Amino acid sequence: MSTDPVRWGILGAAKFAREQMAPAIHLARGAELVALATSSSDKAAPFRALQPRLNVHYSYDALLADPEVDAVYIPLPNTLHVEWTKKAIAAGKHVLCEKPIAMRASEIDELIALRDESGLVVAEAFMIVHHPQWQRARELYREGAIGRLRQVDGFFSYDNRADPGNIRNRPDTGGGSIPDIGVYTMGSTRFVTGEEPQEILSARIEWEGGVDVFASLTAAFPSFHFSAGTSMRMHPRQVMTFHGEEGVMRLTAPFNPLVFGQAEIELHRGNLTVTTERFPGANHYVLQVEAFCRSVREGKPYPCPLEFSRGTQAMIDMVWEKAGRRPG
C-alpha cells in the first residue's frame, strides 16, 4: 500500500473545476494537483496560482499520456463524459468524472465492465454522499427516527436564463435541469432509503431549446411516494424532506451548503418538538477527493460506486420514457 499522494490532472479549465474541484484537490489530504489540460494559457493562470509547479498540457490526450498523473478529474460537458472516461481508463488513469457520468444507464454498464477489467477506481463525482449532513440523514432514517416513511419531497432550482450559451442550456452538451440537478433529488432519495423506484407516475416537463427547464415528477417506491421538481428558470431553492408516520426530517441547503446556506437537519417529532443538527464548514468536494484517494491508495470501498450512479441514471431514463421525449 503506497502512502504517496495521488497525483491529479484535470481535463479542461471549466469554471467549476477552477472554483471548486481544483481547490478541493489542493486542500485534500493524500492528493496533489499536478497537471491541467487546456488550450488557453490565460485559463491556466488561476490553477497555477494554486500550484505553481502545475504542468499545463495543451490537449487532453497529452495529459492522459503524462506518466506523472495517477488520476484525472473530468469536468467536461455531459455528452463527453463517457468518451473521455473510456480514454482515461485506457491510459491507465483512475477517473473521477462529473455527474451525470453518462446520458443513459446502459453506458454506465460499459464503464463498470472497463473498471472491473482494469482494476482502476472509476466513479461519478456525486459529492453529497460524502457530506456529514447526508450521512447523518441516512443514519437517522435507518434508526427509525421518523418511523415508517410515507413521502419524500424535494426541490432544486436556479435561474440561468440570462446565460443562453451555458452548457446547461444546450442540448448538444447534454443540458437540462434533470441531468444537471435532478440527479440530486433522485440520487439523495435513493441514498437515504436504499430503495429503487418502481414506477414514474407523472412527469410534467417544460422544454426550451431542446432542454428541460422545468420538471415536476412523481414516483412510486416500494414503501413511499416521491415528489420532486427541478428548474433552471426559477428563484434558487433547495430542500429535501422525508416524512414518516412518527416524524419529519428536513434537510436545508442539501446540495450546495457552502454557497446556498448552512447544512442542517431539522427533525420534527412528537408534540411539534424540533431538534436541529448543524454541519458548518464541511466541504463535500474535499471529502470526496479524500475518499477517492483512500480507494486508490488503500483499497477502501468508494462511497459512491458506479452501480449507485447507474441506479440514478436508470431512474432518469424512466422519467424520459414517461415524458415521451429525451433532451435534444
Tab-separated table of C-alpha atoms in Angstrom:
chain	number	residue	atom	x	y	z
A	1	MET	CA	0.000	0.000	0.000
A	2	SER	CA	1.507	3.287	-1.141
A	3	THR	CA	1.452	6.355	1.092
A	4	ASP	CA	2.378	8.685	-1.756
A	5	PRO	CA	-0.238	11.311	-2.619
A	6	VAL	CA	-2.483	10.624	-5.588
A	7	ARG	CA	-1.304	12.927	-8.377
A	8	TRP	CA	-4.257	14.560	-10.134
A	9	GLY	CA	-4.743	16.018	-13.584
A	10	ILE	CA	-7.809	17.958	-14.696
A	11	LEU	CA	-9.223	17.681	-18.223
A	12	GLY	CA	-10.313	21.210	-19.094
A	13	ALA	CA	-10.270	24.547	-17.273
A	14	ALA	CA	-14.011	24.622	-16.582
A	15	LYS	CA	-15.381	27.233	-14.178
A	16	PHE	CA	-16.489	24.552	-11.738
A	17	ALA	CA	-13.048	22.961	-11.803
A	18	ARG	CA	-11.439	26.345	-11.239
A	19	GLU	CA	-13.744	27.410	-8.396
A	20	GLN	CA	-14.443	24.129	-6.602
A	21	MET	CA	-12.577	20.996	-7.588
A	22	ALA	CA	-9.055	22.317	-8.137
A	23	PRO	CA	-9.094	23.984	-4.696
A	24	ALA	CA	-10.567	20.782	-3.238
A	25	ILE	CA	-7.777	18.656	-4.711
A	26	HIS	CA	-5.261	21.192	-3.420
A	27	LEU	CA	-6.712	21.029	0.118
A	28	ALA	CA	-7.443	17.297	0.307
A	29	ARG	CA	-5.204	15.027	2.315
A	30	GLY	CA	-3.465	12.439	0.160
A	31	ALA	CA	-3.933	14.418	-3.056
A	32	GLU	CA	-1.711	16.619	-5.182
A	33	LEU	CA	-2.737	18.682	-8.203
A	34	VAL	CA	-0.002	18.233	-10.803
A	35	ALA	CA	-1.486	18.792	-14.270
A	36	LEU	CA	-4.125	20.607	-16.286
A	37	ALA	CA	-5.188	20.244	-19.904
A	38	THR	CA	-6.344	23.469	-21.564
A	39	SER	CA	-5.750	25.239	-24.837
A	40	SER	CA	-5.559	28.617	-23.095
A	41	SER	CA	-2.652	29.887	-21.019
A	42	ASP	CA	-4.948	32.534	-19.570
A	43	LYS	CA	-7.355	29.876	-18.285
A	44	ALA	CA	-4.449	28.043	-16.674
A	45	ALA	CA	-3.459	31.056	-14.552
A	46	PRO	CA	-5.907	30.507	-11.642
A	47	PHE	CA	-4.845	26.862	-11.435
A	48	ARG	CA	-1.180	27.853	-11.390
A	49	ALA	CA	-1.977	30.196	-8.515
A	50	LEU	CA	-2.866	27.082	-6.515
A	51	GLN	CA	0.048	25.038	-7.783
A	52	PRO	CA	2.956	26.998	-9.294
A	53	ARG	CA	4.606	23.770	-10.474
A	54	LEU	CA	1.488	22.779	-12.425
A	55	ASN	CA	2.227	21.013	-15.696
A	56	VAL	CA	-0.059	22.504	-18.347
A	57	HIS	CA	-0.849	20.355	-21.373
A	58	TYR	CA	-2.472	21.823	-24.435
A	59	SER	CA	-4.511	18.734	-25.299
A	60	TYR	CA	-6.482	16.187	-23.294
A	61	ASP	CA	-4.566	13.325	-24.890
A	62	ALA	CA	-1.262	14.846	-23.782
A	63	LEU	CA	-2.412	14.927	-20.176
A	64	LEU	CA	-3.563	11.310	-20.364
A	65	ALA	CA	-0.117	10.376	-21.635
A	66	ASP	CA	1.602	12.124	-18.718
A	67	PRO	CA	3.247	9.438	-16.538
A	68	GLU	CA	3.183	11.815	-13.559
A	69	VAL	CA	-0.629	11.747	-13.450
A	70	ASP	CA	-2.298	8.970	-11.430
A	71	ALA	CA	-5.923	10.144	-11.565
A	72	VAL	CA	-7.946	12.509	-13.706
A	73	TYR	CA	-10.922	14.667	-12.870
A	74	ILE	CA	-13.271	15.241	-15.815
A	75	PRO	CA	-15.460	18.390	-15.752
A	76	LEU	CA	-16.228	18.379	-19.482
A	77	PRO	CA	-19.744	18.836	-20.951
A	78	ASN	CA	-22.043	15.909	-20.152
A	79	THR	CA	-22.015	14.421	-23.638
A	80	LEU	CA	-18.220	13.998	-23.472
A	81	HIS	CA	-18.096	12.183	-20.136
A	82	VAL	CA	-18.284	8.607	-21.360
A	83	GLU	CA	-15.824	9.161	-24.210
A	84	TRP	CA	-13.110	10.697	-22.054
A	85	THR	CA	-13.702	8.353	-19.129
A	86	LYS	CA	-13.039	5.457	-21.502
A	87	LYS	CA	-9.917	7.152	-22.858
A	88	ALA	CA	-8.625	7.815	-19.360
A	89	ILE	CA	-9.175	4.190	-18.358
A	90	ALA	CA	-7.356	3.060	-21.495
A	91	ALA	CA	-4.467	5.312	-20.464
A	92	GLY	CA	-4.316	3.596	-17.069
A	93	LYS	CA	-5.674	6.523	-15.062
A	94	HIS	CA	-8.119	6.446	-12.173
A	95	VAL	CA	-11.159	8.582	-13.026
A	96	LEU	CA	-13.472	10.891	-11.127
A	97	CYS	CA	-15.977	12.254	-13.641
A	98	GLU	CA	-18.565	14.945	-13.072
A	99	LYS	CA	-22.204	13.976	-12.919
A	100	PRO	CA	-24.002	12.772	-14.849
A	101	ILE	CA	-21.222	10.406	-15.852
A	102	ALA	CA	-23.408	9.167	-18.728
A	103	MET	CA	-26.605	10.092	-20.517
A	104	ARG	CA	-28.039	6.566	-20.433
A	105	ALA	CA	-27.784	3.783	-17.867
A	106	SER	CA	-26.547	1.314	-20.491
A	107	GLU	CA	-23.432	3.453	-20.994
A	108	ILE	CA	-22.580	3.048	-17.319
A	109	ASP	CA	-22.713	-0.721	-17.767
A	110	GLU	CA	-19.820	-0.340	-20.208
A	111	LEU	CA	-17.871	1.749	-17.705
A	112	ILE	CA	-18.460	-0.794	-14.936
A	113	ALA	CA	-17.047	-3.536	-17.166
A	114	LEU	CA	-13.991	-1.429	-18.019
A	115	ARG	CA	-13.475	-0.540	-14.352
A	116	ASP	CA	-13.562	-4.175	-13.329
A	117	GLU	CA	-11.266	-5.244	-16.162
A	118	SER	CA	-8.713	-2.519	-15.438
A	119	GLY	CA	-8.765	-2.621	-11.645
A	120	LEU	CA	-8.844	1.180	-11.601
A	121	VAL	CA	-11.037	3.383	-9.413
A	122	VAL	CA	-13.681	4.918	-11.684
A	123	ALA	CA	-16.511	6.935	-10.194
A	124	GLU	CA	-19.006	9.738	-10.677
A	125	ALA	CA	-18.469	12.959	-8.721
A	126	PHE	CA	-21.724	12.792	-6.757
A	127	MET	CA	-20.343	14.782	-3.870
A	128	ILE	CA	-23.288	14.953	-1.478
A	129	VAL	CA	-22.910	11.354	-0.251
A	130	HIS	CA	-19.600	12.419	1.312
A	131	HIS	CA	-21.184	15.228	3.330
A	132	PRO	CA	-21.900	14.504	7.017
A	133	GLN	CA	-25.375	16.028	6.609
A	134	TRP	CA	-26.398	13.257	4.224
A	135	GLN	CA	-24.552	10.522	6.089
A	136	ARG	CA	-26.367	11.545	9.274
A	137	ALA	CA	-29.710	11.698	7.434
A	138	ARG	CA	-29.263	8.114	6.277
A	139	GLU	CA	-28.280	7.080	9.806
A	140	LEU	CA	-31.354	8.731	11.332
A	141	TYR	CA	-33.617	7.107	8.764
A	142	ARG	CA	-32.147	3.660	9.405
A	143	GLU	CA	-32.515	4.173	13.158
A	144	GLY	CA	-36.233	4.770	12.661
A	145	ALA	CA	-36.171	8.411	13.738
A	146	ILE	CA	-39.231	9.260	11.631
A	147	GLY	CA	-40.949	5.885	11.754
A	148	ARG	CA	-42.402	4.364	8.612
A	149	LEU	CA	-41.529	6.594	5.648
A	150	ARG	CA	-44.523	7.589	3.543
A	151	GLN	CA	-43.493	10.640	1.496
A	152	VAL	CA	-40.303	12.230	0.139
A	153	ASP	CA	-40.421	15.749	-1.324
A	154	GLY	CA	-37.594	17.664	-2.946
A	155	PHE	CA	-36.942	20.768	-4.978
A	156	PHE	CA	-33.811	22.250	-6.541
A	157	SER	CA	-33.855	25.372	-8.696
A	158	TYR	CA	-31.787	28.247	-10.017
A	159	ASP	CA	-32.213	30.760	-12.845
A	160	ASN	CA	-29.691	30.848	-15.697
A	161	ARG	CA	-31.904	32.227	-18.471
A	162	ALA	CA	-29.514	35.188	-18.817
A	163	ASP	CA	-26.764	32.832	-19.993
A	164	PRO	CA	-28.124	31.094	-23.123
A	165	GLY	CA	-24.668	29.836	-24.116
A	166	ASN	CA	-24.260	27.943	-20.853
A	167	ILE	CA	-23.782	24.208	-21.449
A	168	ARG	CA	-26.823	23.565	-19.238
A	169	ASN	CA	-28.968	25.434	-21.781
A	170	ARG	CA	-27.679	23.492	-24.788
A	171	PRO	CA	-28.961	20.100	-25.940
A	172	ASP	CA	-25.713	19.287	-27.795
A	173	THR	CA	-23.815	19.306	-24.483
A	174	GLY	CA	-26.391	17.266	-22.552
A	175	GLY	CA	-28.013	20.230	-20.826
A	176	GLY	CA	-31.253	20.454	-18.915
A	177	SER	CA	-32.367	20.645	-15.308
A	178	ILE	CA	-32.827	16.908	-14.835
A	179	PRO	CA	-29.317	15.866	-15.951
A	180	ASP	CA	-27.793	18.765	-14.021
A	181	ILE	CA	-29.729	18.802	-10.742
A	182	GLY	CA	-32.398	16.095	-10.955
A	183	VAL	CA	-29.587	13.682	-10.124
A	184	TYR	CA	-29.591	15.230	-6.639
A	185	THR	CA	-33.263	14.939	-5.766
A	186	MET	CA	-33.407	11.393	-7.147
A	187	GLY	CA	-29.972	10.230	-6.038
A	188	SER	CA	-30.244	11.576	-2.498
A	189	THR	CA	-33.572	9.809	-2.032
A	190	ARG	CA	-32.042	6.534	-3.162
A	191	PHE	CA	-29.003	7.111	-0.930
A	192	VAL	CA	-31.008	7.681	2.259
A	193	THR	CA	-33.627	4.982	1.755
A	194	GLY	CA	-31.730	2.321	-0.184
A	195	GLU	CA	-34.823	1.826	-2.343
A	196	GLU	CA	-35.269	1.933	-6.115
A	197	PRO	CA	-38.289	3.402	-7.951
A	198	GLN	CA	-40.929	1.000	-9.154
A	199	GLU	CA	-42.717	3.414	-11.477
A	200	ILE	CA	-42.670	7.034	-12.614
A	201	LEU	CA	-46.257	8.102	-12.014
A	202	SER	CA	-46.104	11.515	-13.678
A	203	ALA	CA	-43.579	13.696	-15.472
A	204	ARG	CA	-44.547	17.272	-16.362
A	205	ILE	CA	-41.699	18.876	-18.272
A	206	GLU	CA	-41.322	22.300	-19.891
A	207	TRP	CA	-38.858	22.403	-22.784
A	208	GLU	CA	-36.891	25.322	-24.127
A	209	GLY	CA	-34.435	24.983	-26.983
A	210	GLY	CA	-34.328	21.209	-26.668
A	211	VAL	CA	-33.594	21.041	-22.919
A	212	ASP	CA	-35.884	20.714	-19.928
A	213	VAL	CA	-36.020	23.978	-17.974
A	214	PHE	CA	-38.719	22.854	-15.531
A	215	ALA	CA	-39.623	19.361	-14.439
A	216	SER	CA	-42.127	18.108	-11.895
A	217	LEU	CA	-42.322	14.378	-11.347
A	218	THR	CA	-43.796	11.803	-9.018
A	219	ALA	CA	-42.723	8.221	-8.488
A	220	ALA	CA	-43.711	5.135	-6.565
A	221	PHE	CA	-41.011	3.483	-4.475
A	222	PRO	CA	-41.670	0.188	-2.687
A	223	SER	CA	-42.525	1.843	0.641
A	224	PHE	CA	-43.134	5.530	-0.092
A	225	HIS	CA	-44.278	8.152	-2.593
A	226	PHE	CA	-41.773	10.551	-4.165
A	227	SER	CA	-42.447	14.052	-5.499
A	228	ALA	CA	-39.754	16.388	-6.780
A	229	GLY	CA	-39.131	19.350	-9.016
A	230	THR	CA	-36.179	20.976	-10.745
A	231	SER	CA	-35.899	24.207	-12.670
A	232	MET	CA	-33.335	26.404	-14.391
A	233	ARG	CA	-35.848	29.283	-14.647
A	234	MET	CA	-36.892	29.865	-11.046
A	235	HIS	CA	-35.567	31.662	-7.974
A	236	PRO	CA	-32.954	29.491	-6.215
A	237	ARG	CA	-34.362	26.982	-3.754
A	238	GLN	CA	-33.186	23.643	-2.483
A	239	VAL	CA	-34.763	21.409	0.126
A	240	MET	CA	-35.370	17.713	0.792
A	241	THR	CA	-37.999	16.405	3.201
A	242	PHE	CA	-38.539	12.841	4.416
A	243	HIS	CA	-41.988	12.478	6.001
A	244	GLY	CA	-42.682	9.460	8.159
A	245	GLU	CA	-45.531	8.354	10.369
A	246	GLU	CA	-43.654	9.426	13.512
A	247	GLY	CA	-41.722	12.441	12.323
A	248	VAL	CA	-40.365	14.648	9.569
A	249	MET	CA	-36.713	15.034	8.594
A	250	ARG	CA	-35.986	18.220	6.652
A	251	LEU	CA	-32.599	18.990	5.103
A	252	THR	CA	-31.727	22.617	4.428
A	253	ALA	CA	-29.103	23.584	1.833
A	254	PRO	CA	-28.825	19.897	0.941
A	255	PHE	CA	-26.880	20.264	-2.299
A	256	ASN	CA	-24.731	23.439	-2.172
A	257	PRO	CA	-24.275	24.111	1.543
A	258	LEU	CA	-21.211	26.338	1.256
A	259	VAL	CA	-22.991	28.519	-1.325
A	260	PHE	CA	-26.726	28.313	-0.620
A	261	GLY	CA	-26.668	28.284	3.182
A	262	GLN	CA	-25.734	26.215	6.206
A	263	ALA	CA	-26.312	22.479	6.054
A	264	GLU	CA	-28.820	21.467	8.706
A	265	ILE	CA	-31.132	18.594	9.571
A	266	GLU	CA	-34.393	19.509	11.260
A	267	LEU	CA	-36.066	16.589	12.995
A	268	HIS	CA	-39.726	17.204	13.808
A	269	ARG	CA	-41.212	14.681	16.251
A	270	GLY	CA	-43.806	14.263	18.999
A	271	ASN	CA	-45.701	17.336	20.118
A	272	LEU	CA	-44.156	19.583	17.482
A	273	THR	CA	-40.720	19.126	19.030
A	274	VAL	CA	-37.939	20.222	16.698
A	275	THR	CA	-34.267	19.352	17.071
A	276	THR	CA	-31.676	20.760	14.684
A	277	GLU	CA	-28.267	19.380	13.817
A	278	ARG	CA	-25.880	21.722	12.018
A	279	PHE	CA	-22.871	20.921	9.860
A	280	PRO	CA	-20.934	24.166	9.391
A	281	GLY	CA	-17.797	24.259	7.327
A	282	ALA	CA	-17.852	20.721	5.914
A	283	ASN	CA	-16.580	20.791	2.315
A	284	HIS	CA	-18.032	17.830	0.454
A	285	TYR	CA	-15.701	18.383	-2.506
A	286	VAL	CA	-12.640	17.956	-0.298
A	287	LEU	CA	-14.219	14.952	1.434
A	288	GLN	CA	-14.982	13.437	-1.974
A	289	VAL	CA	-11.370	13.746	-3.143
A	290	GLU	CA	-10.074	12.291	0.117
A	291	ALA	CA	-12.436	9.313	-0.145
A	292	PHE	CA	-11.327	8.742	-3.735
A	293	CYS	CA	-7.663	8.853	-2.725
A	294	ARG	CA	-8.255	6.303	0.045
A	295	SER	CA	-9.838	4.000	-2.514
A	296	VAL	CA	-6.820	4.380	-4.800
A	297	ARG	CA	-4.095	4.025	-2.163
A	298	GLU	CA	-5.724	1.836	0.492
A	299	GLY	CA	-8.314	-0.090	-1.469
A	300	LYS	CA	-11.160	1.325	0.624
A	301	PRO	CA	-14.628	0.873	-0.928
A	302	TYR	CA	-15.680	4.090	-2.633
A	303	PRO	CA	-18.890	5.525	-1.079
A	304	CYS	CA	-20.477	6.222	-4.468
A	305	PRO	CA	-19.665	3.331	-6.837
A	306	LEU	CA	-20.728	3.271	-10.451
A	307	GLU	CA	-23.509	0.848	-9.568
A	308	PHE	CA	-25.131	3.580	-7.482
A	309	SER	CA	-24.725	6.113	-10.296
A	310	ARG	CA	-26.307	3.645	-12.696
A	311	GLY	CA	-29.374	3.450	-10.466
A	312	THR	CA	-29.912	7.202	-10.581
A	313	GLN	CA	-29.453	7.302	-14.353
A	314	ALA	CA	-31.890	4.413	-14.721
A	315	MET	CA	-34.473	6.499	-12.852
A	316	ILE	CA	-33.783	9.463	-15.137
A	317	ASP	CA	-34.238	7.168	-18.147
A	318	MET	CA	-37.607	6.150	-16.685
A	319	VAL	CA	-38.573	9.836	-16.453
A	320	TRP	CA	-37.734	10.435	-20.121
A	321	GLU	CA	-39.751	7.367	-21.060
A	322	LYS	CA	-42.748	8.605	-19.087
A	323	ALA	CA	-42.437	12.055	-20.661
A	324	GLY	CA	-42.214	10.522	-24.133
A	325	ARG	CA	-39.187	12.626	-25.003
A	326	ARG	CA	-35.486	12.959	-24.275
A	327	PRO	CA	-33.440	16.177	-24.495
A	328	GLY	CA	-32.312	17.185	-27.923
